[in-house]
XYZ file of C-alpha atoms in Angstrom:
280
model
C 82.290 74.909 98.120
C 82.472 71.298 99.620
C 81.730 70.650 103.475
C 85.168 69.734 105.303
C 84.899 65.524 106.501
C 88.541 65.353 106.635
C 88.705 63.282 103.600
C 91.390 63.280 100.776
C 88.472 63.544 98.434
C 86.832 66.681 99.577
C 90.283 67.830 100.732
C 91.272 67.507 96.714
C 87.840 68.939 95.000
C 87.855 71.401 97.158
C 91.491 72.059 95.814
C 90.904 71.886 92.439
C 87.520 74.328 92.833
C 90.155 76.988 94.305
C 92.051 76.219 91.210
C 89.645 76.506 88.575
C 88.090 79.789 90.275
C 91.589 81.062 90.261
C 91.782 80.469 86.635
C 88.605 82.375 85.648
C 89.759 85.267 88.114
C 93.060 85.312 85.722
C 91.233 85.894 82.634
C 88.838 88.250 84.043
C 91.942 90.108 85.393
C 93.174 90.450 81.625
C 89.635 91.912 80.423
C 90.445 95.044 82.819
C 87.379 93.470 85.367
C 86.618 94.069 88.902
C 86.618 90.647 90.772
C 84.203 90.001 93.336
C 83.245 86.479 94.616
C 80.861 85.702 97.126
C 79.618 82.545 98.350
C 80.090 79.538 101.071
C 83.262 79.262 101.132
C 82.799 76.762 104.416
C 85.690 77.367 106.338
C 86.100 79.893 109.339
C 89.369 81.719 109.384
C 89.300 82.374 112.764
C 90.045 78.120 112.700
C 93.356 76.573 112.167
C 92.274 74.276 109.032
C 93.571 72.632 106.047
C 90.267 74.469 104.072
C 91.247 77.737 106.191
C 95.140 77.514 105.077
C 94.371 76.229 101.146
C 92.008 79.332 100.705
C 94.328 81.922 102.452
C 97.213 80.557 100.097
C 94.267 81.181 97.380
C 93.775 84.619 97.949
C 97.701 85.498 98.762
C 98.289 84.045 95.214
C 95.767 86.078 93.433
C 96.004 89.187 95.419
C 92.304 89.063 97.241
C 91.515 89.823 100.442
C 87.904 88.781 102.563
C 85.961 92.190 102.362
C 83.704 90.989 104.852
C 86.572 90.484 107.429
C 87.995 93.929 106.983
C 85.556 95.829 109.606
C 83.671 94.805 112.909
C 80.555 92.981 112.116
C 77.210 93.437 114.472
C 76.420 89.794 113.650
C 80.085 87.618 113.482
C 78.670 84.250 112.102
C 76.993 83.278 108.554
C 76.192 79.557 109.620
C 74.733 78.563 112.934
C 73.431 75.222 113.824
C 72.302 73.418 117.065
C 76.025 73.013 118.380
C 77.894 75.842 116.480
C 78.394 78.627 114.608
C 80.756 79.909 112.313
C 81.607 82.413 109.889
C 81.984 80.074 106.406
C 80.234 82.836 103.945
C 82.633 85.188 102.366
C 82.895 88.020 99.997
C 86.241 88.019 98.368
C 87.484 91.070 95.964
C 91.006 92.707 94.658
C 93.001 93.540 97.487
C 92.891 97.429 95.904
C 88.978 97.004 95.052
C 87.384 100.268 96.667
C 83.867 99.576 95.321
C 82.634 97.163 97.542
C 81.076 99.165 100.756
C 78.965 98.513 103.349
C 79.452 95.046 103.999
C 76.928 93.419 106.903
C 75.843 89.928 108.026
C 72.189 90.631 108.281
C 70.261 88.516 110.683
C 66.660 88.202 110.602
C 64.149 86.256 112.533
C 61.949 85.428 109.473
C 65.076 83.951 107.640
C 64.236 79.895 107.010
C 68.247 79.183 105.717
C 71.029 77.926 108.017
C 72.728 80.828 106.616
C 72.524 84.277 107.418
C 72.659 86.737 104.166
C 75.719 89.024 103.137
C 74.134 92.716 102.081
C 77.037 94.507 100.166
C 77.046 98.096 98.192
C 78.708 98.189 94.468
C 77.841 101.122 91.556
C 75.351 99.471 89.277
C 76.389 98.288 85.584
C 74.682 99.496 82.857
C 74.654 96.207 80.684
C 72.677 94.524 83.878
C 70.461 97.530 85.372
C 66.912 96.249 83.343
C 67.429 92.873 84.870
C 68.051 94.244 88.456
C 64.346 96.614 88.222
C 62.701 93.396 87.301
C 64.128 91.586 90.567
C 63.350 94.582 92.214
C 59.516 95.040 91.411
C 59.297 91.012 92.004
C 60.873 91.775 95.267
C 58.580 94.242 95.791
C 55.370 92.543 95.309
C 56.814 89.370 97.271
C 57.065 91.939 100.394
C 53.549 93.263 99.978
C 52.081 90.139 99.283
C 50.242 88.072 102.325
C 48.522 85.134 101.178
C 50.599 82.272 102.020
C 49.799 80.473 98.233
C 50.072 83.544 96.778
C 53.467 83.976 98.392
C 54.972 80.129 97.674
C 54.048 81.050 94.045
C 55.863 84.683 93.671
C 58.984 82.923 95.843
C 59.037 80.320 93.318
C 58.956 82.857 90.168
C 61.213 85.284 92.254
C 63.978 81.571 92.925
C 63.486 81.202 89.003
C 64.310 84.400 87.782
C 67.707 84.059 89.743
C 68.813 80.839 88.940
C 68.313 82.747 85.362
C 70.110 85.124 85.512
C 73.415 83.037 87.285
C 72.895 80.360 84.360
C 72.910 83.586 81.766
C 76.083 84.762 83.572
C 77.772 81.405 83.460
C 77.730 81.044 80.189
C 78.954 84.493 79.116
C 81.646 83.445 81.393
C 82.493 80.471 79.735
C 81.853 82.135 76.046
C 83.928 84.882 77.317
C 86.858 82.055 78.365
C 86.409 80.092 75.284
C 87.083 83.215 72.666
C 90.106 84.637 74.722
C 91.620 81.112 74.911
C 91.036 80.928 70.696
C 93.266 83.991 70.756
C 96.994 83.766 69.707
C 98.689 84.285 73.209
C 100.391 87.325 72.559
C 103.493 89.077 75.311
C 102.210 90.085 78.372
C 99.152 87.597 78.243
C 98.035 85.415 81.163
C 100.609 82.873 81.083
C 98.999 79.656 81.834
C 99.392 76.532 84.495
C 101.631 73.934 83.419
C 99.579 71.148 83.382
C 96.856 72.877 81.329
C 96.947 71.843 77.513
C 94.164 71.210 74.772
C 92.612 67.831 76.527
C 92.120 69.342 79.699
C 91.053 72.434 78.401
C 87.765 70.105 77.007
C 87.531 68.054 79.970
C 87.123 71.881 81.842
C 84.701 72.845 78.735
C 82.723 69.383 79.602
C 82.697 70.361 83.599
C 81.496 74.098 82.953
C 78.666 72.528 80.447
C 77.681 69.705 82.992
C 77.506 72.227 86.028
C 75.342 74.276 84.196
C 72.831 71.352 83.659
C 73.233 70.209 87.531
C 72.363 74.017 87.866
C 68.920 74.316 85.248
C 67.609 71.079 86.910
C 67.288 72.715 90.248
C 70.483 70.681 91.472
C 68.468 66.965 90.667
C 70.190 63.517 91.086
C 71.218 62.123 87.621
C 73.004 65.759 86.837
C 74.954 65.921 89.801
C 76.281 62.662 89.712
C 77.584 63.119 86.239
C 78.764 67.278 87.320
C 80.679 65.442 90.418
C 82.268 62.943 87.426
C 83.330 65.488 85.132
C 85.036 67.020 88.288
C 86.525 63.620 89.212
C 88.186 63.468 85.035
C 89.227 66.937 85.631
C 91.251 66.244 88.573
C 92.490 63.024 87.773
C 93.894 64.476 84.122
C 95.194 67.255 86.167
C 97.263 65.355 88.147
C 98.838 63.212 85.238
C 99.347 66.481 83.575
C 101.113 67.583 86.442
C 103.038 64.106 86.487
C 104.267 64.299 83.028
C 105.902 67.674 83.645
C 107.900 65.987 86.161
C 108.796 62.899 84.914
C 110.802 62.767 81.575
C 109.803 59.019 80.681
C 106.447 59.303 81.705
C 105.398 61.715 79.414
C 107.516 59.915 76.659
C 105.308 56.828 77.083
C 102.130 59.514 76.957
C 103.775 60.905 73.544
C 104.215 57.257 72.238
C 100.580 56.419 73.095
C 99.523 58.284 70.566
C 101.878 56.922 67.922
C 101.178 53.413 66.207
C 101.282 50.194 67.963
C 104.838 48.823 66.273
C 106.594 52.117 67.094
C 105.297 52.244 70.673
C 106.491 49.314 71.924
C 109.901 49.558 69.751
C 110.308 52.590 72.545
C 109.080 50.338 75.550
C 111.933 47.755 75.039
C 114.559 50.697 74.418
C 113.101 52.641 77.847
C 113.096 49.150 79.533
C 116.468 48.529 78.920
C 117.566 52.128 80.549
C 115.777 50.420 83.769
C 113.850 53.564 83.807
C 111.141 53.543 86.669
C 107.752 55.423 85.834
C 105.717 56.018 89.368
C 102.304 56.675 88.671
């Protein structure tokens, strides 16, 4: 998630991030799923923040709890720099999720990262175990292995493999999303946001597919900049979405716009001469 500068900007990606996770956690919900997310979630609960009070309103809204938070830790920080540490990674599951055991913060001299690893204990699925024993005999040679080029080269394969199978999982995800959403909605379905119709539903299909570029170029330039763009469209359609809801002549003039030109402005003059104010 998005560093904390105080900025409106971060302040609103790091909104709409919450939002779209919540979203996915939704329709995994439907599919009968357990829900476990892990990840830098960079803010401490232990401090009084607006990132600490947007994600606790997160996970009171979707029924999730911080696993990690539940028992005493030996080592009570993820992130530690010159000045400070903090406690910023998290694992977050179903409030009634008794899977997850064994939780620890593991700190390790020979760790290079700012950020200390999260070990966690889960059954195994089937669908997944073939690609687990081949991270697990890369693993193992990487451990046994003590020539340094031999090492940058199996760390390197090892980092690959990974970033494989996340990319892999992504896109089920999003395959997974895209079929469900095809569906009829049908009672007792996930009943959706407001402000979520067909053109954001692209502009979210467009974010998902430009994310998983950023993420196959090992997080380069060029595909960032146009990831953090296709998150700047979905948050700016989001909140006109969210603006026509609320404001009866506002999303009459968004219905006309797609209309012909004559008929359009026929319905300008007639709103116009309500004195009708739209405040975008």
């Amino acid at each position: 998630m998005i560093y904390d500068n105080h900025s409106i900007e971060n302040r609103i990606i790091y909104a709409s991030d919450l939002a779209i996770i919540g979203l996915i956690i939704s329709e995994l919900k439907t599919e009968g799923m357990d829900i476990i997310v892990l990840g830098d979630f960079n803010t401490d609960f232990d401090r009084n923040c607006e990132y600490t009070n947007m994600l606790e309103e997160f996970l009171n809204k979707n029924n999730l709890i911080p696993a990690d938070r539940l028992n005493q830790q030996l080592v009570n920080y993820t992130y530690k720099s010159k000045s400070k540490s903090s406690w910023i990674d998290h694992v977050i599951c179903d409030s009634n999720n008794s899977n997850i055991q064994n939780i620890n913060i593991i700190e390790n001299l020979q760790n290079r990262s700012d950020h200390n690893p999260i070990t966690l204990e889960t059954p195994r699925i089937s669908e997944i175990t073939a690609g687990l024993n081949k991270l697990e005999t890369m693993i193992l040679k990487f451990r046994n292995e003590t020539s340094k080029d031999k090492i940058k080269l199996q760390a390197t394969a090892l980092i690959n493999e990974i970033s494989s199978h996340l990319i892999n999982a992504t896109i089920k995800t999003k395959n997974e999303f895209m079929n469900k959403k095809r569906k009829k909605r049908r009672i007792g379905d996930l009943k959706y946001k407001i402000w979520w119709d067909k053109i954001i539903q692209e502009i979210h299909n467009k974010l998902i597919d430009k994310y998983i570029a950023y993420r196959k170029s090992s997080f380069a330039y060029e595909p960032g900049k146009e990831y953090k763009e296709a998150k700047r469209e979905f948050r700016l359609r989001k909140r006109l979405n969210i603006k026509l809801k609320r404001n009866k002549s506002l999303r009459t003039l968004d219905h006309l716009l797609r209309l012909d030109k004559d008929m359009f402005w026929k319905k300008v003059r007639q709103l116009s001469s309500k004195k009708n104010t739209v405040d975008i």
